[in-house]
GROMACS .gro file of C-alpha atoms in nm:
model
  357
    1UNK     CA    1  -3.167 -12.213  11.019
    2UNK     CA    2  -3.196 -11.880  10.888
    3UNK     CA    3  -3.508 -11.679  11.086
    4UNK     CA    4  -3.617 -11.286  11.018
    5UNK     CA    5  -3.838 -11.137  11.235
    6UNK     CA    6  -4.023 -10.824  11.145
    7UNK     CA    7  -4.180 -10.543  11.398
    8UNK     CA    8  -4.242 -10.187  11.388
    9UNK     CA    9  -3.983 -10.098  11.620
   10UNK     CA   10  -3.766 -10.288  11.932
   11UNK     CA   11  -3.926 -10.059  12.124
   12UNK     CA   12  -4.105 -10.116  12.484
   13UNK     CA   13  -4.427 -10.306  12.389
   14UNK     CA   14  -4.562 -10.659  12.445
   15UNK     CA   15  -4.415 -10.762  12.089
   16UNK     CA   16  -4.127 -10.638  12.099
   17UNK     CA   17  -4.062 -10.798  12.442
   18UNK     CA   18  -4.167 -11.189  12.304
   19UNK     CA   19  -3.946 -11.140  12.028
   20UNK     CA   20  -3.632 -11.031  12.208
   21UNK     CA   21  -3.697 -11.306  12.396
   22UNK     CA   22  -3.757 -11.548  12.111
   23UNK     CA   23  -3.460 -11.390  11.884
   24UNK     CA   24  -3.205 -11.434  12.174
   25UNK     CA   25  -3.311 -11.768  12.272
   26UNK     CA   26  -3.282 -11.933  11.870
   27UNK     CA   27  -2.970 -11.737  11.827
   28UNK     CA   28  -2.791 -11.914  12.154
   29UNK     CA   29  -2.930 -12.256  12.013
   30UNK     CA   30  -2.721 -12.204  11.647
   31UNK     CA   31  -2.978 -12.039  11.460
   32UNK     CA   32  -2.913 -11.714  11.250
   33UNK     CA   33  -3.126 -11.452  11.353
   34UNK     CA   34  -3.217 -11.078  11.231
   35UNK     CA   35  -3.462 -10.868  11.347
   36UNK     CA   36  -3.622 -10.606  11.133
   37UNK     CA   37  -3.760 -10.260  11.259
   38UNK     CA   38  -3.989 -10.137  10.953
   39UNK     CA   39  -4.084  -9.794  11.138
   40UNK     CA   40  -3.905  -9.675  11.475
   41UNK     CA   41  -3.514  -9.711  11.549
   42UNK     CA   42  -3.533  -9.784  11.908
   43UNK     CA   43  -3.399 -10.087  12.086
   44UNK     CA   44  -3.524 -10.119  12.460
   45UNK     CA   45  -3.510 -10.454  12.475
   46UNK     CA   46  -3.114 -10.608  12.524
   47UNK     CA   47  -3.028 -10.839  12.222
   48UNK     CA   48  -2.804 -11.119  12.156
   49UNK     CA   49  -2.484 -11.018  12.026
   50UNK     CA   50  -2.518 -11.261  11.710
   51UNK     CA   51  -2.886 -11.106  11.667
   52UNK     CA   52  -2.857 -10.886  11.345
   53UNK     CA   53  -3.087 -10.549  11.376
   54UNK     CA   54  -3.151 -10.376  11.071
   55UNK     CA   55  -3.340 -10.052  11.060
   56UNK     CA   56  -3.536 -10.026  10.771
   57UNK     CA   57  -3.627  -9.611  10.819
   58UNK     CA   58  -3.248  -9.617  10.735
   59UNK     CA   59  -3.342  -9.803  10.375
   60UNK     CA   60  -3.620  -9.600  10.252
   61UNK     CA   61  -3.827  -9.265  10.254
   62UNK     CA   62  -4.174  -9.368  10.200
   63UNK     CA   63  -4.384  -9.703  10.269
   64UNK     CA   64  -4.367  -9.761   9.878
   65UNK     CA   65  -4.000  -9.759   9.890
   66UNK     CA   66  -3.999  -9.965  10.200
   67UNK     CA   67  -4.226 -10.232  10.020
   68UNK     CA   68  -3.969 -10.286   9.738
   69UNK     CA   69  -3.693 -10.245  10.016
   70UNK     CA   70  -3.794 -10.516  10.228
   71UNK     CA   71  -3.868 -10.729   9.939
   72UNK     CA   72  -3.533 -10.704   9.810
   73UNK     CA   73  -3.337 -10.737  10.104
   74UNK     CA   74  -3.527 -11.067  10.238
   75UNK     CA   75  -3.503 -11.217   9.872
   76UNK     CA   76  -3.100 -11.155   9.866
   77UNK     CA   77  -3.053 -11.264  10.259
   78UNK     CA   78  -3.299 -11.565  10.159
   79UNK     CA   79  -3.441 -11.661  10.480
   80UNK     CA   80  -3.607 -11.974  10.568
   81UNK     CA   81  -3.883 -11.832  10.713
   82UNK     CA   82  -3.960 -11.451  10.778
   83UNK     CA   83  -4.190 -11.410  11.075
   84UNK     CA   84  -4.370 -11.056  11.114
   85UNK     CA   85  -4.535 -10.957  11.448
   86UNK     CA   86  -4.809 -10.726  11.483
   87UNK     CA   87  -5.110 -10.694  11.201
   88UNK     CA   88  -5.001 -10.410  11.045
   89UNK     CA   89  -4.624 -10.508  11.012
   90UNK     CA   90  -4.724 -10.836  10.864
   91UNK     CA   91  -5.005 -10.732  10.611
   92UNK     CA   92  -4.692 -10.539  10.465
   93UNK     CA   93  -4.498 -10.839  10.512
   94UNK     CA   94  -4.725 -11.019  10.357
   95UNK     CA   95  -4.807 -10.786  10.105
   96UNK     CA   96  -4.452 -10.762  10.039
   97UNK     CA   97  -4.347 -11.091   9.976
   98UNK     CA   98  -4.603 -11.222   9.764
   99UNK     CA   99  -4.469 -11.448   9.488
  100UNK     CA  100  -4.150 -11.442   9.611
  101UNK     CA  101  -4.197 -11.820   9.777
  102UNK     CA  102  -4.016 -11.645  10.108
  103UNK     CA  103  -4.201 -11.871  10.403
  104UNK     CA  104  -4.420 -11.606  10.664
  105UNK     CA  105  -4.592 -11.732  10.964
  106UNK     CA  106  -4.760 -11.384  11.070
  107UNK     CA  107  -4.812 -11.317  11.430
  108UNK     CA  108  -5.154 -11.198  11.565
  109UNK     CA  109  -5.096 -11.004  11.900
  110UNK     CA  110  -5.444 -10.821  11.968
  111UNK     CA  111  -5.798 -11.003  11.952
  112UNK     CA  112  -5.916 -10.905  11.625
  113UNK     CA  113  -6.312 -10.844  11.731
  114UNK     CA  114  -6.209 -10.521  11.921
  115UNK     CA  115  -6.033 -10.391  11.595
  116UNK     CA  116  -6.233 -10.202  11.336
  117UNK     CA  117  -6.395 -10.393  11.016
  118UNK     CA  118  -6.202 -10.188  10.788
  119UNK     CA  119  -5.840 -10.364  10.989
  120UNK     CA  120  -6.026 -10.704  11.012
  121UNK     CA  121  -6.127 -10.672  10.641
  122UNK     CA  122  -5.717 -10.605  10.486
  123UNK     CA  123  -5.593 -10.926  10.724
  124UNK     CA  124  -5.852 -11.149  10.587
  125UNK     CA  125  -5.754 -11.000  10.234
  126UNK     CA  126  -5.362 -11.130  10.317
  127UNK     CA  127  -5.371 -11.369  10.601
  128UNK     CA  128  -5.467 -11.624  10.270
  129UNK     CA  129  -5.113 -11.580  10.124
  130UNK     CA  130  -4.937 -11.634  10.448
  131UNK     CA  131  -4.817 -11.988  10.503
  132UNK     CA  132  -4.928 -11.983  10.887
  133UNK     CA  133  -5.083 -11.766  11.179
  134UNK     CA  134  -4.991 -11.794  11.506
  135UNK     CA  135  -5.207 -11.647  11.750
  136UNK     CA  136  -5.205 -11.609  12.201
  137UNK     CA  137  -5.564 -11.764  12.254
  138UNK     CA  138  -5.820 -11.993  12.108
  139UNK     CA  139  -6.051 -11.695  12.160
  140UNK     CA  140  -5.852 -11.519  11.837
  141UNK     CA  141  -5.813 -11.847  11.668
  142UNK     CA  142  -6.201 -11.851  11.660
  143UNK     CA  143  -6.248 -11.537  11.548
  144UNK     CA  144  -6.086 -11.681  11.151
  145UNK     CA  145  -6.271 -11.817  10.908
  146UNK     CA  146  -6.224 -12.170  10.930
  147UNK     CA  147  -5.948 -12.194  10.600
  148UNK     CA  148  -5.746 -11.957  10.799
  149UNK     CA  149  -5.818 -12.127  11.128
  150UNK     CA  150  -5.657 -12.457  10.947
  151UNK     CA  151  -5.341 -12.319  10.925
  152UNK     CA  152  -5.327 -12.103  11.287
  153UNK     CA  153  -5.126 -12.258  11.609
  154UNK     CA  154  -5.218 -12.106  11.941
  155UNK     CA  155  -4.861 -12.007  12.122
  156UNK     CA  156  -4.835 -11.864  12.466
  157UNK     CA  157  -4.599 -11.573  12.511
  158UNK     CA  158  -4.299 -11.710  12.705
  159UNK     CA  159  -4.167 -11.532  13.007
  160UNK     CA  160  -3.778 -11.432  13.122
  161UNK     CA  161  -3.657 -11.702  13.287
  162UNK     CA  162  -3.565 -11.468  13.571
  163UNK     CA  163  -3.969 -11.564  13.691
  164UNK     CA  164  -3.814 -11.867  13.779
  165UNK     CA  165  -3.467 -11.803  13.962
  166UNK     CA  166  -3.725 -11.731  14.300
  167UNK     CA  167  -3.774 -12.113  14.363
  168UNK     CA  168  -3.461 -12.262  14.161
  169UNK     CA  169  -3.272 -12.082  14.456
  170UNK     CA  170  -3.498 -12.177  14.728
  171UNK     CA  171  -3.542 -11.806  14.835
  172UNK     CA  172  -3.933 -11.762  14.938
  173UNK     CA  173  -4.087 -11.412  14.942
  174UNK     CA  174  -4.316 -11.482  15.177
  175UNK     CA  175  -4.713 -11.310  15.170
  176UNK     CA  176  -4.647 -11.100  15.494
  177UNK     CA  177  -4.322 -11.002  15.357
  178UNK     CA  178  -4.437 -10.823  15.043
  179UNK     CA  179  -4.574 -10.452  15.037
  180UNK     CA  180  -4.957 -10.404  15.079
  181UNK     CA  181  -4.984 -10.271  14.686
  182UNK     CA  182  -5.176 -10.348  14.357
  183UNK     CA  183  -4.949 -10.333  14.109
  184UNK     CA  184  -5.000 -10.346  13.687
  185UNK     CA  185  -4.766 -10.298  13.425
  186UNK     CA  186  -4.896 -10.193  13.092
  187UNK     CA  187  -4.887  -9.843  12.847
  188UNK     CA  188  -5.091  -9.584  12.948
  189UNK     CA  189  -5.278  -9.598  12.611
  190UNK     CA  190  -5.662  -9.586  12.608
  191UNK     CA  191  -5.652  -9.969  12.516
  192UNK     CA  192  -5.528 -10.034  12.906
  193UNK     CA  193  -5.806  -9.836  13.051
  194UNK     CA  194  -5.627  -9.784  13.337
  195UNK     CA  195  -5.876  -9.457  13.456
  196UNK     CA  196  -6.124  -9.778  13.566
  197UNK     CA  197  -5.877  -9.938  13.751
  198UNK     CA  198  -5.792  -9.622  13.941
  199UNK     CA  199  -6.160  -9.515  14.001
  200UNK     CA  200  -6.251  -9.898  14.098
  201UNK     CA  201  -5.935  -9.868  14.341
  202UNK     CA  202  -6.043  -9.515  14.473
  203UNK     CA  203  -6.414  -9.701  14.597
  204UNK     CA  204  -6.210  -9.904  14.860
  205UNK     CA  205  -5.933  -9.640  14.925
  206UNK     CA  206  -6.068  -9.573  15.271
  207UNK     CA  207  -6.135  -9.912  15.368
  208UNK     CA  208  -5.764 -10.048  15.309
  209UNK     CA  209  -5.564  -9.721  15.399
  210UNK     CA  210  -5.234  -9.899  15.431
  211UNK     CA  211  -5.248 -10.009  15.067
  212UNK     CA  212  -5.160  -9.860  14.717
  213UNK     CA  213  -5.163  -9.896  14.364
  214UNK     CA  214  -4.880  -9.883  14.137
  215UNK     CA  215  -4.910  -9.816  13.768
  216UNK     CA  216  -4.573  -9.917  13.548
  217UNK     CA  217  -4.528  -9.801  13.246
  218UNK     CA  218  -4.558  -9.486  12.988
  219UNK     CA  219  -4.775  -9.308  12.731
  220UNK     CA  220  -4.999  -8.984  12.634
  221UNK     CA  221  -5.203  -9.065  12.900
  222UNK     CA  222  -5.007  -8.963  13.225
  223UNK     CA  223  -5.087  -8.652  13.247
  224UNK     CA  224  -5.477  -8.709  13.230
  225UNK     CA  225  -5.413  -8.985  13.470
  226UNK     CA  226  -5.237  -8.801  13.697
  227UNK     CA  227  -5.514  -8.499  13.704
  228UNK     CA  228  -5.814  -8.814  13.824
  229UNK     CA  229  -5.542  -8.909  14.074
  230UNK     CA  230  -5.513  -8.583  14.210
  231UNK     CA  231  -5.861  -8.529  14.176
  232UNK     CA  232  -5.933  -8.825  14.384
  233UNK     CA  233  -5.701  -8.681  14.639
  234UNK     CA  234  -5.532  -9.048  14.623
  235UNK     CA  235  -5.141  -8.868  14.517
  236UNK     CA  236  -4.971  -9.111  14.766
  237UNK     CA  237  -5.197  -9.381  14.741
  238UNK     CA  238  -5.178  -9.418  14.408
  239UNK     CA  239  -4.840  -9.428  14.168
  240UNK     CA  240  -4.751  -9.387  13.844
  241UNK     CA  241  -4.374  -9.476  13.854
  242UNK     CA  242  -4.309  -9.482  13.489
  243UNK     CA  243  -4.125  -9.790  13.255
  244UNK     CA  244  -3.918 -10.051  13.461
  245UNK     CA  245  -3.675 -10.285  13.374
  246UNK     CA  246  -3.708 -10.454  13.691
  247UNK     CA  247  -4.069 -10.608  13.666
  248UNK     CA  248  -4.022 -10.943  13.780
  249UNK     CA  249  -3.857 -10.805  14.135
  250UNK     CA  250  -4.169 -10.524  14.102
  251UNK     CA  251  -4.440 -10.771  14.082
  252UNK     CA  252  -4.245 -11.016  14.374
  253UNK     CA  253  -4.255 -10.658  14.592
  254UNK     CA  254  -4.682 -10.711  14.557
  255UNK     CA  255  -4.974 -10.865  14.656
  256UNK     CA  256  -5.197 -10.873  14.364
  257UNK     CA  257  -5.186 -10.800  14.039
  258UNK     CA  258  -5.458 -10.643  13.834
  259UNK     CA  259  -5.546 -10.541  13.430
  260UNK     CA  260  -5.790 -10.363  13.348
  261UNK     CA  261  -5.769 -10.346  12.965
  262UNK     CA  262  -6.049 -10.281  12.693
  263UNK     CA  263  -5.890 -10.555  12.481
  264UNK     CA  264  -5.577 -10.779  12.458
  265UNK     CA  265  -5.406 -11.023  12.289
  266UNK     CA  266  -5.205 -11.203  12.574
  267UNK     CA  267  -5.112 -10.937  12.893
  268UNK     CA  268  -4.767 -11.020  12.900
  269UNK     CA  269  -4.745 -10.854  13.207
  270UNK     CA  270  -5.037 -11.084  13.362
  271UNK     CA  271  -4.823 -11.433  13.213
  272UNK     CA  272  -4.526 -11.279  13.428
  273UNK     CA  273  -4.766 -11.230  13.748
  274UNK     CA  274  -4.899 -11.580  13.664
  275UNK     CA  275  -4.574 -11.740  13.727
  276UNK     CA  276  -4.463 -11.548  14.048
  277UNK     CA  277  -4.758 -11.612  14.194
  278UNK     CA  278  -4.997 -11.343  14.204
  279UNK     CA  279  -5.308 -11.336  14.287
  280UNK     CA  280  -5.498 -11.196  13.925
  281UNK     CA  281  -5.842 -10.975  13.907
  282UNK     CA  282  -5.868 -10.891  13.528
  283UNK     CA  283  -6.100 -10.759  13.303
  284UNK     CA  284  -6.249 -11.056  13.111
  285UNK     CA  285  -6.064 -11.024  12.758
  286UNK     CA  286  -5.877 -11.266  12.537
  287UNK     CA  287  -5.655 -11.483  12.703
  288UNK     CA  288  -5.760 -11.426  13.091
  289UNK     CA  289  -6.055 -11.711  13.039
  290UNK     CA  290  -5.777 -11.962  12.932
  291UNK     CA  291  -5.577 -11.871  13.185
  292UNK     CA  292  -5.793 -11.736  13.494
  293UNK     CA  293  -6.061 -11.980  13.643
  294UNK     CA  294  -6.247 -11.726  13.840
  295UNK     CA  295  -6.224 -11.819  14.225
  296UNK     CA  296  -5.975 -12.063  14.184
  297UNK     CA  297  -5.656 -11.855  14.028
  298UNK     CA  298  -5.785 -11.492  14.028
  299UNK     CA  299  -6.120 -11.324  13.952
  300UNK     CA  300  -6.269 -11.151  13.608
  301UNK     CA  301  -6.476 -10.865  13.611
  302UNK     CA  302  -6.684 -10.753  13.288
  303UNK     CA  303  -6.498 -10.475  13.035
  304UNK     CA  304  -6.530 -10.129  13.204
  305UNK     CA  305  -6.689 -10.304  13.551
  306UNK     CA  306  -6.524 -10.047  13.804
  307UNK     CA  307  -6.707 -10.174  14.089
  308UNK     CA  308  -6.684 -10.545  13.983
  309UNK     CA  309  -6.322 -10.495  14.009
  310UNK     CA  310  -6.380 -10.302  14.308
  311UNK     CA  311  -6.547 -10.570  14.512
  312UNK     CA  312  -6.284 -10.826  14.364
  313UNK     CA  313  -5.997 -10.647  14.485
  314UNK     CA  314  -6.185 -10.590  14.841
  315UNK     CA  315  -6.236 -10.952  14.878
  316UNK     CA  316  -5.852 -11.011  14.809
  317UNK     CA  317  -5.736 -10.748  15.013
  318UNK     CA  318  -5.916 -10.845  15.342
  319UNK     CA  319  -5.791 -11.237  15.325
  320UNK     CA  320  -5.445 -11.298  15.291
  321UNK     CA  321  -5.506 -11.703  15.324
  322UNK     CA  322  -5.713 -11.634  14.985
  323UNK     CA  323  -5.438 -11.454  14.809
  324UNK     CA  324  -5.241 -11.745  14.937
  325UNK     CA  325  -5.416 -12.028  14.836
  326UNK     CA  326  -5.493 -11.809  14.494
  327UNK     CA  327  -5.154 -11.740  14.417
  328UNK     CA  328  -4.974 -12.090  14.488
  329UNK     CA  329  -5.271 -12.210  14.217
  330UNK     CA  330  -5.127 -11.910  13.903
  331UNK     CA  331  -4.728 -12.018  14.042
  332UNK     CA  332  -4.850 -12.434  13.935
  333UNK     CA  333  -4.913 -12.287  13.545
  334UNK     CA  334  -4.543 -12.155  13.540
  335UNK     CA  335  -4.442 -12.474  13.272
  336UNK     CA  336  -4.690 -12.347  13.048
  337UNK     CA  337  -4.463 -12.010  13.015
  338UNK     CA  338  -4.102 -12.166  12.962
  339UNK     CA  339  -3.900 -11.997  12.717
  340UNK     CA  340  -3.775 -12.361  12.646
  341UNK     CA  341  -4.081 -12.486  12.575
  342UNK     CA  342  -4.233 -12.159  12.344
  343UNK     CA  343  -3.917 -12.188  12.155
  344UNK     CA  344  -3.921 -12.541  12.056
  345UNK     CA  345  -4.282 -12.491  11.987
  346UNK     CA  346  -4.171 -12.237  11.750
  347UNK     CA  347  -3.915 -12.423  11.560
  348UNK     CA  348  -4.151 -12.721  11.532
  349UNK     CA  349  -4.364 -12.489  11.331
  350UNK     CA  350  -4.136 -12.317  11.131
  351UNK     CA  351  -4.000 -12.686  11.025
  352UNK     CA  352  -4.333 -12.815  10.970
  353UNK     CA  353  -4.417 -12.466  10.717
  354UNK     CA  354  -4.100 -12.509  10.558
  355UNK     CA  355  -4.159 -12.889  10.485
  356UNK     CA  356  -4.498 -12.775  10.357
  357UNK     CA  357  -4.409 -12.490  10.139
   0.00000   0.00000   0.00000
């Protein structure tokens, strides 16, 4: 089978990190598989050898030209089924392709009621002439109006399956073992709201003086970040390491793990932490009520609750048989996760549109 998926860039975001992921996996199973970058020409993510990557800012010099571009290309490589990630990339997928009987099944990746009315207002405009959605949470697939919720599948993201070499190998990293830190993994874009998480952490600073948080990841917010740091005099207590490559061994280095986003999709980032075994206090957005039943896997904290998180971090922090007991309970959801399994949900999919269309 012949699959295209299209993204802004293979850059280091959530997307482009499930679709690496995705694009290797079909390609080792027989399947041909390209990957289109309509906007950036950057490749963090390693790809399959057999995994074509075409740049389309190579093609074209405007987004008019890279309309008519993309529609001629996928109409000469005729794909069976051209899957676009990320709203904007597939409203010009969509947008693109129309009448040209191509197969899309867009992807949804953010939950569309924290995105303006004027965003929420194009997708409903093209999401009609898309064979399929598929969306991270039940939350999202809510949000659609019921003809588009008809023809929307819920996937999970799917992790490495380095999350799962820990207990294939019988190694154990035991709770006394690990480093006393917080650690989260996500851009330093407003979205993340990572100045809540610091200022929450700052209110028990004194109280656990042995710990520390460490922020991974990148964006025009360091230096800002770095400034409240300072001005919380927390410089050593609190990190902000940059991108890593090695976040699976990062988050098996920690205690707990904790997001403190405005608004997600699905925190890939919190699925990884989820099947190592963390311990998870989250801000309550889409995905973390599927996933996080508070007390029993992890604790949620309203958007922007600094001292909510505060206090759920503090009762973590001060009982290691609760971080225990909490984390063995996120480690039994690993199956939900399995590349194997989000794959073959995929193809199901894709061979159900393409009997349909």
């Amino acid at each position: 089978m012949k699959i295209v998926f299209c993204l802004a860039s293979l850059g280091s975001g959530g997307a482009e990190r499930v679709v690496s992921l995705l694009a290797n996996k079909m390609s080792n199973d027989g399947h041909e598989v390209q990957v289109i970058c309509l906007k950036v020409n950057e490749v963090y993510y390693q790809l399959h050898e057999k995994v074509k990557v075409v740049m389309a800012m190579e093609k074209s010099w405007n987004r008019f030209s890279e309309l008519f571009w993309l529609r001629r290309y996928l109409k000469r490589e005729k794909p069976n089924v051209v899957i676009p990630f990320t709203e904007g990339v597939y409203c010009f997928t969509i947008a693109s392709l129309l009448g040209t009987g191509i197969p899309v099944i867009a992807s949804e990746r953010l939950d569309p009621s924290a995105m303006t009315w004027k965003r929420n207002l194009l997708k409903r405009v093209l999401l009609p002439y898309a064979d399929w959605l598929v969306v991270q949470t039940q939350t999202i697939k809510d949000y659609f109006p019921k003809k588009i919720q008809e023809k929307t599948s819920v996937i999970y993201n799917p992790v490495n399956d380095e999350v799962f070499k820990e207990s294939e190998t019988g190694i154990t990293n035991p709770l006394e073992l690990k480093s006393n830190r917080i650690i989260s993994v996500a851009r330093l874009f407003p979205q993340k709201n990572q100045e809540m998480m610091i200022r929450a952490f700052a209110k028990i600073a004194d109280v656990f003086p042995d710990w520390q948080l460490v922020i991974f990841g990148e964006g025009p917010l360091r230096d800002s970040l770095r400034l409240l740091i300072d001005s919380l005099q927390l410089t050593d207590r609190i990190l902000l390491p940059g991108r890593t490559e090695h976040v699976i061994d990062e988050l098996r280095k920690s205690k707990l793990f904790c997001l403190s986003s405005d608004y997600e999709g699905m925190s890939n980032s919190m699925i990884e932490a989820i099947c190592v075994g963390l311990p998870i206090v989250s801000t309550r957005v889409s995905g973390t009520d599927e996933l996080i039943k508070n007390g029993v896997n992890g604790f949620l904290v309203e958007i922007g609750d600094e001292t909510g998180m505060a206090l759920a971090l503090k009762r973590l922090m001060q009982n290691e048989e609760l971080m225990k007991q909490i984390g063995e309970a996120n480690k039994r959801q690993a199956s939900l996760f399995m590349l194997d399994k989000i794959v073959n949900d995929w193809i199901s999919l894709i061979n159900q549109v393409r009997n349909v269309s």
